[in-house]
XYZ file of N, CA, C and O in Angstrom:
280
model
N -16.925 -13.672 -27.385
C -16.511 -12.413 -26.761
C -16.692 -12.490 -25.250
O -17.684 -12.999 -24.757
N -15.711 -11.964 -24.558
C -15.749 -11.987 -23.095
C -16.575 -10.812 -22.574
O -16.464 -9.698 -23.067
N -17.425 -11.098 -21.611
C -18.247 -10.045 -21.007
C -17.506 -9.501 -19.791
O -16.970 -10.264 -18.999
N -17.512 -8.193 -19.634
C -16.876 -7.596 -18.462
C -16.218 -6.282 -18.818
O -16.133 -5.905 -19.979
N -15.787 -5.591 -17.793
C -15.139 -4.301 -17.983
C -13.686 -4.489 -18.398
O -12.981 -5.332 -17.848
N -13.249 -3.674 -19.341
C -11.881 -3.772 -19.838
C -10.885 -3.516 -18.705
O -9.872 -4.211 -18.591
N -11.194 -2.530 -17.829
C -10.242 -2.228 -16.747
C -10.055 -3.420 -15.824
O -8.968 -3.628 -15.287
N -11.105 -4.238 -15.658
C -10.981 -5.428 -14.805
C -10.051 -6.454 -15.457
O -9.262 -7.099 -14.770
N -10.134 -6.567 -16.783
C -9.238 -7.503 -17.487
C -7.789 -7.048 -17.354
O -6.892 -7.875 -17.150
N -7.560 -5.731 -17.441
C -6.192 -5.197 -17.265
C -5.727 -5.465 -15.838
O -4.604 -5.935 -15.613
N -6.589 -5.190 -14.856
C -6.229 -5.428 -13.448
C -5.923 -6.904 -13.219
O -4.958 -7.237 -12.530
N -6.730 -7.785 -13.810
C -6.486 -9.229 -13.660
C -5.143 -9.622 -14.270
O -4.415 -10.445 -13.706
N -4.806 -9.021 -15.420
C -3.532 -9.331 -16.080
C -2.359 -8.881 -15.217
O -1.380 -9.622 -15.047
N -2.463 -7.679 -14.649
C -1.379 -7.173 -13.787
C -1.299 -8.025 -12.518
O -0.197 -8.364 -12.064
N -2.456 -8.387 -11.957
C -2.449 -9.243 -10.771
C -1.751 -10.573 -11.063
O -0.962 -11.064 -10.244
N -1.998 -11.141 -12.234
C -1.340 -12.400 -12.613
C 0.174 -12.205 -12.694
O 0.938 -13.080 -12.260
N 0.612 -11.049 -13.218
C 2.052 -10.763 -13.297
C 2.654 -10.625 -11.903
O 3.786 -11.047 -11.666
N 1.909 -10.031 -10.982
C 2.384 -9.883 -9.609
C 2.497 -11.256 -8.953
O 3.519 -11.594 -8.350
N 1.442 -12.064 -9.087
C 1.427 -13.374 -8.421
C 2.459 -14.335 -9.004
O 2.949 -15.202 -8.304
N 2.789 -14.162 -10.305
C 3.775 -15.050 -10.932
C 5.206 -14.624 -10.602
O 6.144 -15.344 -10.905
N 5.341 -13.412 -10.019
C 6.675 -12.912 -9.708
C 7.277 -12.089 -10.833
O 8.388 -11.578 -10.717
N 6.540 -11.965 -11.944
C 7.006 -11.142 -13.064
C 7.141 -9.683 -12.619
O 8.032 -8.981 -13.056
N 6.217 -9.260 -11.752
C 6.295 -7.931 -11.126
C 6.549 -8.170 -9.644
O 5.622 -8.422 -8.878
N 7.805 -8.144 -9.202
C 8.119 -8.439 -7.801
C 7.723 -7.307 -6.855
O 7.457 -6.179 -7.276
N 7.713 -7.616 -5.580
C 7.418 -6.618 -4.539
C 8.350 -5.428 -4.705
O 9.554 -5.597 -4.905
N 7.772 -4.234 -4.658
C 8.560 -3.020 -4.797
C 8.705 -2.542 -6.230
O 9.186 -1.435 -6.470
N 8.291 -3.369 -7.196
C 8.397 -2.966 -8.602
C 7.455 -1.798 -8.871
O 6.357 -1.730 -8.326
N 7.915 -0.889 -9.712
C 7.106 0.274 -10.080
C 6.304 -0.059 -11.319
O 6.860 -0.542 -12.307
N 5.007 0.187 -11.269
C 4.160 -0.011 -12.437
C 4.403 1.114 -13.438
O 4.771 2.221 -13.041
N 4.178 0.839 -14.735
C 4.315 1.916 -15.728
C 3.285 3.013 -15.459
O 2.266 2.757 -14.812
N 3.541 4.214 -15.969
C 2.542 5.274 -15.809
C 1.313 4.934 -16.658
O 1.341 3.987 -17.437
N 0.237 5.696 -16.470
C -1.034 5.367 -17.122
C -0.913 5.319 -18.639
O -1.483 4.440 -19.282
N -0.181 6.256 -19.222
C -0.041 6.280 -20.682
C 0.695 5.035 -21.168
O 0.279 4.377 -22.122
N 1.811 4.704 -20.497
C 2.593 3.527 -20.895
C 1.823 2.237 -20.652
O 1.869 1.317 -21.467
N 1.121 2.174 -19.532
C 0.329 0.982 -19.228
C -0.785 0.823 -20.267
O -1.064 -0.285 -20.717
N -1.387 1.947 -20.642
C -2.421 1.908 -21.672
C -1.872 1.358 -22.977
O -2.496 0.503 -23.609
N -0.684 1.822 -23.369
C -0.048 1.321 -24.593
C 0.261 -0.167 -24.480
O 0.033 -0.932 -25.414
N 0.775 -0.565 -23.320
C 1.154 -1.966 -23.091
C -0.042 -2.901 -23.228
O 0.073 -3.983 -23.795
N -1.208 -2.478 -22.725
C -2.386 -3.340 -22.728
C -3.398 -2.962 -23.810
O -4.469 -3.559 -23.895
N -3.059 -1.957 -24.617
C -3.944 -1.567 -25.707
C -5.244 -0.924 -25.242
O -6.298 -1.167 -25.821
N -5.156 -0.119 -24.173
C -6.340 0.559 -23.628
C -6.038 2.049 -23.453
O -4.887 2.473 -23.511
N -7.074 2.826 -23.221
C -6.922 4.257 -22.984
C -6.288 4.500 -21.609
O -6.438 3.674 -20.706
N -5.585 5.633 -21.446
C -4.994 5.938 -20.131
C -6.024 5.934 -18.997
O -5.724 5.484 -17.891
N -7.230 6.406 -19.260
C -8.269 6.392 -18.226
C -8.635 4.980 -17.790
O -8.922 4.729 -16.618
N -8.607 4.043 -18.743
C -8.879 2.639 -18.421
C -7.754 2.087 -17.556
O -8.002 1.357 -16.590
N -6.516 2.452 -17.889
C -5.368 2.030 -17.085
C -5.493 2.589 -15.667
O -5.206 1.901 -14.687
N -5.963 3.855 -15.556
C -6.160 4.476 -14.245
C -7.179 3.686 -13.429
O -6.977 3.440 -12.239
N -8.273 3.276 -14.051
C -9.284 2.482 -13.355
C -8.720 1.136 -12.913
O -9.027 0.638 -11.838
N -7.879 0.547 -13.775
C -7.256 -0.732 -13.430
C -6.358 -0.584 -12.206
O -6.371 -1.432 -11.308
N -5.578 0.498 -12.153
C -4.697 0.737 -11.003
C -5.530 0.948 -9.738
O -5.197 0.437 -8.666
N -6.637 1.673 -9.855
C -7.523 1.869 -8.699
C -8.053 0.524 -8.214
O -8.119 0.264 -7.004
N -8.396 -0.350 -9.144
C -8.867 -1.694 -8.790
C -7.761 -2.475 -8.081
O -8.018 -3.151 -7.073
N -6.538 -2.377 -8.562
C -5.409 -3.070 -7.922
C -5.171 -2.536 -6.510
O -4.836 -3.307 -5.606
N -5.366 -1.208 -6.319
C -5.248 -0.643 -4.964
C -6.321 -1.236 -4.063
O -6.042 -1.606 -2.922
N -7.557 -1.324 -4.567
C -8.653 -1.895 -3.769
C -8.375 -3.347 -3.400
O -8.761 -3.802 -2.331
N -7.698 -4.070 -4.275
C -7.354 -5.475 -4.018
C -6.169 -5.595 -3.058
O -5.815 -6.702 -2.650
N -5.538 -4.447 -2.716
C -4.411 -4.470 -1.788
C -3.115 -4.957 -2.405
O -2.221 -5.411 -1.692
N -3.014 -4.841 -3.730
C -1.823 -5.343 -4.416
C -0.785 -4.269 -4.698
O 0.392 -4.579 -4.866
N -1.239 -3.011 -4.779
C -0.313 -1.914 -5.084
C -0.620 -0.719 -4.195
O -1.699 -0.630 -3.604
N 0.341 0.185 -4.124
C 0.165 1.457 -3.419
C 0.653 2.555 -4.348
O 1.640 2.377 -5.060
N -0.079 3.666 -4.374
C 0.326 4.807 -5.188
C 0.826 5.913 -4.273
O 0.124 6.318 -3.349
N 2.055 6.362 -4.523
C 2.654 7.451 -3.764
C 2.653 8.694 -4.643
O 3.212 8.655 -5.741
N 2.026 9.785 -4.182
C 1.970 11.001 -4.994
C 3.353 11.436 -5.477
O 4.319 11.429 -4.705
N 3.445 11.765 -6.754
C 4.678 12.226 -7.404
C 5.792 11.175 -7.439
O 6.928 11.500 -7.773
N 5.490 9.945 -7.068
C 6.498 8.874 -7.082
C 6.106 7.773 -8.052
O 6.926 7.275 -8.790
N 4.831 7.346 -7.995
C 4.384 6.252 -8.858
C 3.597 5.218 -8.077
O 3.285 5.421 -6.897
N 3.304 4.142 -8.757
C 2.548 3.033 -8.163
C 3.467 1.841 -8.059
O 4.155 1.479 -9.017
N 3.458 1.222 -6.867
C 4.398 0.142 -6.571
C 3.682 -1.098 -6.066
O 2.661 -1.008 -5.383
N 4.260 -2.261 -6.377
C 3.725 -3.545 -5.932
C 3.977 -3.696 -4.433
O 5.081 -3.432 -3.953
N 2.966 -4.130 -3.706
C 3.116 -4.377 -2.265
C 3.569 -5.802 -2.009
O 3.338 -6.688 -2.799
């Protein structure tokens, strides 16, 4: 079993998709509910993952627009 926070694993997975070009610059991330379904986590966990991605400087969240890859 892997030790660590689930939101960090989700953030790492999304970061890998960004770096591989699977999620290109300007791509919109799914909303928290959809992201949670995609990664098998709760929406709150997806929210924490997105916050982590913002801290890493990989995405920006625009109110009422969504979260986008930088």
